Short mmCIF file of C-alpha atoms in Angstrom, two decimals:
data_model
loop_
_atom_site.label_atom_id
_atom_site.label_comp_id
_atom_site.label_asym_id
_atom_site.label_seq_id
_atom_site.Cartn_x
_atom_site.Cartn_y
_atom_site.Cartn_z
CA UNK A 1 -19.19 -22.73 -1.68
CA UNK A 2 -16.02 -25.06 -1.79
CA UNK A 3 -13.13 -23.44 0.58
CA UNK A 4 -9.75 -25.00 1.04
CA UNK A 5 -12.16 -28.70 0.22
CA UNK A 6 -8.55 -30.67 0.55
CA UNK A 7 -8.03 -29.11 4.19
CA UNK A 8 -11.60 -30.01 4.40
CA UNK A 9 -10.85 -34.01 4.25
CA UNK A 10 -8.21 -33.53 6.36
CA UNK A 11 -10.78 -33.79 9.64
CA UNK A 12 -12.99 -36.73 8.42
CA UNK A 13 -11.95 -39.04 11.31
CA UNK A 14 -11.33 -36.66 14.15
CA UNK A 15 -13.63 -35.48 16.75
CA UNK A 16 -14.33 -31.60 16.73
CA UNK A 17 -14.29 -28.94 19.76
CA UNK A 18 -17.48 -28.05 18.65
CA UNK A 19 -20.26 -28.80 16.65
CA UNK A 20 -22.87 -25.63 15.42
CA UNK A 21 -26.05 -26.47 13.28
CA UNK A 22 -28.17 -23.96 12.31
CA UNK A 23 -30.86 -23.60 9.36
CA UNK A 24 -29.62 -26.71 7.50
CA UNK A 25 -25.99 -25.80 7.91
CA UNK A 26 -23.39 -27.71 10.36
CA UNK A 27 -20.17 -26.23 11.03
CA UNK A 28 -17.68 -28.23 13.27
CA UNK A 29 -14.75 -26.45 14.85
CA UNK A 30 -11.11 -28.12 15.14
CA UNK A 31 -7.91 -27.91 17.03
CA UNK A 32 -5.35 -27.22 14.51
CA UNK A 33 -2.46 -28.17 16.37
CA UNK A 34 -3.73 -32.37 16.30
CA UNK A 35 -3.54 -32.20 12.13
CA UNK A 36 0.54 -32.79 11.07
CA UNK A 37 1.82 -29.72 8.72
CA UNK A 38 -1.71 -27.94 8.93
CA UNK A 39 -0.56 -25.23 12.10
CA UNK A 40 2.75 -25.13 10.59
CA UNK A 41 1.53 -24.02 6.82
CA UNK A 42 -1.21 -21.43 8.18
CA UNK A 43 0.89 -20.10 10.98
CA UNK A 44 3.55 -18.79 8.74
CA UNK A 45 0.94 -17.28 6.46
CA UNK A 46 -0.08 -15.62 9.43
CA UNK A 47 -3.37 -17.42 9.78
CA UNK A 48 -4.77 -18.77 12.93
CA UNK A 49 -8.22 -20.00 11.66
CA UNK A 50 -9.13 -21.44 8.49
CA UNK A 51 -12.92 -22.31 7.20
CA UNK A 52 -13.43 -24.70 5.11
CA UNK A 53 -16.25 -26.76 3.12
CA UNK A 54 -16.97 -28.63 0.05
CA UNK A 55 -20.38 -28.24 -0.13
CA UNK A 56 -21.69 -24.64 1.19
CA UNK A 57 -23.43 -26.76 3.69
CA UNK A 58 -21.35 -28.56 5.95
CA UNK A 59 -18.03 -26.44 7.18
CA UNK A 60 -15.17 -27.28 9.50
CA UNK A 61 -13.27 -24.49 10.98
CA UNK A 62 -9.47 -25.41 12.11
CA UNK A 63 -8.00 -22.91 14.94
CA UNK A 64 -4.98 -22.76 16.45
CA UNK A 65 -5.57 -23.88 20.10
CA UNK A 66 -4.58 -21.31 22.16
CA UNK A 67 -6.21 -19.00 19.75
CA UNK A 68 -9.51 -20.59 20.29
CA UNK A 69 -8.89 -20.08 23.78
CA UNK A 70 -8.25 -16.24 24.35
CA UNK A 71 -11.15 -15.52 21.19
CA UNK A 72 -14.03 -18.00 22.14
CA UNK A 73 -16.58 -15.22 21.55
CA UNK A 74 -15.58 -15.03 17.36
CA UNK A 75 -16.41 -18.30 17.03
CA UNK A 76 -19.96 -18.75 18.74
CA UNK A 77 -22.91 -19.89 16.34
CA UNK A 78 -24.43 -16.58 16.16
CA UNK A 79 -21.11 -15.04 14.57
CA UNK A 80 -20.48 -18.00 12.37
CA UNK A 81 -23.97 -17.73 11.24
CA UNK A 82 -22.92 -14.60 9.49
CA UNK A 83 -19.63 -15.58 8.40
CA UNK A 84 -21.75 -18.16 6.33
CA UNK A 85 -24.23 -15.71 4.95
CA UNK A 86 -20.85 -14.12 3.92
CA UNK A 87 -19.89 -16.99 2.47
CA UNK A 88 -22.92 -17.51 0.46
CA UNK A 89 -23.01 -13.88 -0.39
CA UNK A 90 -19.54 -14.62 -1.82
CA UNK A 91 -20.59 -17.93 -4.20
CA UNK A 92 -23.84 -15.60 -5.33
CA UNK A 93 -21.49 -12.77 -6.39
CA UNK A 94 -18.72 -15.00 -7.97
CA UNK A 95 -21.60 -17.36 -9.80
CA UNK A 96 -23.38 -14.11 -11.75
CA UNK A 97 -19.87 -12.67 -12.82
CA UNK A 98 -19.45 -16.25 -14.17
CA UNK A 99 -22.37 -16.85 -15.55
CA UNK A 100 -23.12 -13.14 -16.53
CA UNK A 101 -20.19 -12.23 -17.65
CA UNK A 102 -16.71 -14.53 -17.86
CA UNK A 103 -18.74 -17.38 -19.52
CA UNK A 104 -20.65 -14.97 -22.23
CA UNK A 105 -17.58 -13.00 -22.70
CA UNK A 106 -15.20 -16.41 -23.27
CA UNK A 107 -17.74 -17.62 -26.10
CA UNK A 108 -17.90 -14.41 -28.03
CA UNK A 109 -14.60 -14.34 -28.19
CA UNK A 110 -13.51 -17.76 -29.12
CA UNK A 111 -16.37 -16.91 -32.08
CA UNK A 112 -14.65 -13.75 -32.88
CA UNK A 113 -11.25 -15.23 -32.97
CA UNK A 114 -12.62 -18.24 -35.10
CA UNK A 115 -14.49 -15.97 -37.48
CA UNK A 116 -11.45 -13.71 -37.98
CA UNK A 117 -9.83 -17.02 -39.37
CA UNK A 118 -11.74 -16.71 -41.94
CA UNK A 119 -10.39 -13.40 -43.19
CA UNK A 120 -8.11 -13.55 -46.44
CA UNK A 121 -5.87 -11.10 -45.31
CA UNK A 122 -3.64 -12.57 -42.69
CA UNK A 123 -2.56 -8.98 -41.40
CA UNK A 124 -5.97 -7.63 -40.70
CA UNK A 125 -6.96 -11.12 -39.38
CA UNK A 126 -4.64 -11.12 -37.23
CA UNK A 127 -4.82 -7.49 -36.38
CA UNK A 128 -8.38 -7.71 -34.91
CA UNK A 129 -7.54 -11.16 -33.62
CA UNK A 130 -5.40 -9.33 -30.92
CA UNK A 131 -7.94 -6.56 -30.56
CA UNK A 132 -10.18 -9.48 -29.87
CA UNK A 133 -8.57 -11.15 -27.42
CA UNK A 134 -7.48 -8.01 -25.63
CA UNK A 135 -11.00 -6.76 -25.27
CA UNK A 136 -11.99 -9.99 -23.76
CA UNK A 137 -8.88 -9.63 -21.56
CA UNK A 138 -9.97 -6.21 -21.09
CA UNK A 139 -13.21 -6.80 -19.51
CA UNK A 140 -12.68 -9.97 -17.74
CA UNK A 141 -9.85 -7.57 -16.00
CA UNK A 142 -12.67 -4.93 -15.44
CA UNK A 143 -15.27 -7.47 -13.75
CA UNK A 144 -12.56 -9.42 -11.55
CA UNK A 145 -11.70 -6.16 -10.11
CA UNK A 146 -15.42 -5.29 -9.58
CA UNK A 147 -15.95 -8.78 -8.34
CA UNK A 148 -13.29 -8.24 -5.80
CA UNK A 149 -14.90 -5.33 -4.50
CA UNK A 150 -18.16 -6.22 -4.20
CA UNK A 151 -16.59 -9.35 -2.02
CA UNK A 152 -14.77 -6.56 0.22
CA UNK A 153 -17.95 -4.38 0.98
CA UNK A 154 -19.90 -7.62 2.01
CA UNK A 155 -17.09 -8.41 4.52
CA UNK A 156 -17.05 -5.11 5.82
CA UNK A 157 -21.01 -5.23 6.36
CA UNK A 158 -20.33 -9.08 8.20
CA UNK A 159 -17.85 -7.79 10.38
CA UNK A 160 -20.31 -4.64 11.09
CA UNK A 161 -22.66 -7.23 11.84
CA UNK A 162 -20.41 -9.21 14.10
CA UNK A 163 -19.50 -6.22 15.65
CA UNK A 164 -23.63 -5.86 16.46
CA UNK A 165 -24.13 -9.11 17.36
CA UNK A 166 -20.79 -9.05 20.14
CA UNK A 167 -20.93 -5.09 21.37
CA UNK A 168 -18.32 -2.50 19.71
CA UNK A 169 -16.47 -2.05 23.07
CA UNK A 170 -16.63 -6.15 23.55
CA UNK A 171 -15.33 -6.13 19.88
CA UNK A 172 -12.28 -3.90 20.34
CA UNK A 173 -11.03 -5.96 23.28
CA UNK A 174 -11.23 -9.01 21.14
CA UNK A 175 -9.55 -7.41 18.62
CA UNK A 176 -6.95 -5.69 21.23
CA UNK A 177 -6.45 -9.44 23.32
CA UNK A 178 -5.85 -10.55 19.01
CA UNK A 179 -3.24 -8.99 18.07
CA UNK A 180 -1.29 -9.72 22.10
CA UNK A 181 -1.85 -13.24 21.74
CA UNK A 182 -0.84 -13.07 17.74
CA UNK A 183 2.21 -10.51 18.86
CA UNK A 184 3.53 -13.15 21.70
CA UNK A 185 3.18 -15.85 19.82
CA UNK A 186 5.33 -15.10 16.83
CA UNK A 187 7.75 -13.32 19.27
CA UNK A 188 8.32 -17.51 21.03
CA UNK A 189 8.28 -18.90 17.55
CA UNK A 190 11.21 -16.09 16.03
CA UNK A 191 13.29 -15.54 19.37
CA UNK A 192 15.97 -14.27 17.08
CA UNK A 193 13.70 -11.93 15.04
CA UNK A 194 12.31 -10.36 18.33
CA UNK A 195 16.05 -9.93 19.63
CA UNK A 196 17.32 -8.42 16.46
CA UNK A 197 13.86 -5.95 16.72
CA UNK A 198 15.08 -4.84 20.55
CA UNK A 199 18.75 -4.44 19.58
CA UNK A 200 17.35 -1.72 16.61
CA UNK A 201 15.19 -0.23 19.22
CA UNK A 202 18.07 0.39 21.47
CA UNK A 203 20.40 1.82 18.80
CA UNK A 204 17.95 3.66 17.87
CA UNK A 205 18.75 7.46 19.53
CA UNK A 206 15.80 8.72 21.73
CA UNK A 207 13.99 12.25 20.99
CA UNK A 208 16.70 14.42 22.97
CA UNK A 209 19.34 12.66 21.78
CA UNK A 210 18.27 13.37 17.75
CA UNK A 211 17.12 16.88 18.55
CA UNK A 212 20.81 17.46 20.20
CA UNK A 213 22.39 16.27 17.45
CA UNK A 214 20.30 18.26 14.77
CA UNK A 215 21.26 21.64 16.80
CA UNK A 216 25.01 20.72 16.35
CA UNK A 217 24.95 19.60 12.84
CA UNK A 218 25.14 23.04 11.49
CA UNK A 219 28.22 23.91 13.22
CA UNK A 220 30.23 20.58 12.38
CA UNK A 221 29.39 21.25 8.90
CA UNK A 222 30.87 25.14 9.16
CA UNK A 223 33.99 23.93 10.69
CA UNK A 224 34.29 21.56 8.09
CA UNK A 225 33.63 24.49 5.19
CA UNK A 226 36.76 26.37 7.64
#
């Protein structure tokens, strides 16, 4: 399956942090932080590890360093092993809608459209030209959505796998030590953001303060009626 194939490139002369190989597959993992603009464009989309692969076979995974650091244990050969069965689980689902589906529903309805041409009425021809192309529209709509979901309920079974394969308790203090290192690090990189965040924290009135305030509310607004 082809993911990100132009980030792919990117690593062709570089030496990885790792290498993985495993039934015909070889997945190499990167430091981020050596590739110029490549941290900086998947930071701010909040991503701190990217796969990616032009063949299905060979993958290179780019993580941000300190990343790879605190959350060595998600990226061990036995867990990208089924991040790549994912994978291929995704190109399998995506190929039969294609071929299945978006491909057979395309050609009917470039026939229908060029059939209706044919119709000496230019109204009705037009008329079920529309109808047509909104049916195709329609469906194609209708499949994408199904494809989608399909796609979600295999990555919920991988990550019930990883969570298998790791230990639940082992896996909620990855996820846990995650989101710190993810919390701290955008906290350095948007000083200002994090300031502005405390200020709003400390103008925001406590518990007491809110319920005092409620009691009294009643009787300002009597006096005011007086």
């Amino acid at each position: 399956m082809r993911i990100n194939p132009k980030l792919f490139d990117v690593a062709a002369e570089a030496t990885p942090l790792d290498v993985q190989e495993f039934d015909s597959r070889k997945i190499e993992l990167y430091n981020m932080n050596e590739f110029e603009g490549v941290k900086e464009e998947f930071i701010n989309k909040g991503k701190f590890a990217v796969w990616s692969s032009v063949d299905g076979t060979n993958y290179r995974v780019f993580i941000e360093e300190g990343y790879y650091q605190e959350l060595k244990q998600l990226y061990t050969a036995p867990v990208n092993k089924i991040w790549v069965d994912f994978w291929d689980t995704c190109e399998n689902i995506s190929r039969k809608t294609s071929f299945r589906v978006i491909l057979p529903t395309t050609i009917i309805g470039i026939g229908g459209c060029i059939a209706t041409s044919f119709i000496p009425d230019r109204n009705i021809s037009m008329y079920i030209m529309i109808a047509i192309v909104v049916l195709v529209f329609g469906v194609m709509l209708f499949f994408n959505r199904l494809t989608k979901k399909k796609i979600y309920e295999a990555n919920v079974q991988s990550v019930d796998h990883i969570k298998k394969e790791i230990g639940s308790k082992q896996f909620d203090v990855l996820l846990d030590r995650q989101k710190e290192y993810m919390d701290s690090y955008y906290d350095a990189l948007y000083p200002e953001d994090t300031e502005e965040k405390n200020q709003e924290e400390q103008q925001t009135p406590s518990l007491e303060e809110g319920t005092i305030e409620s009691e009294h509310s009643s009787d300002l607004e009597d006096k005011k009626e007086e």
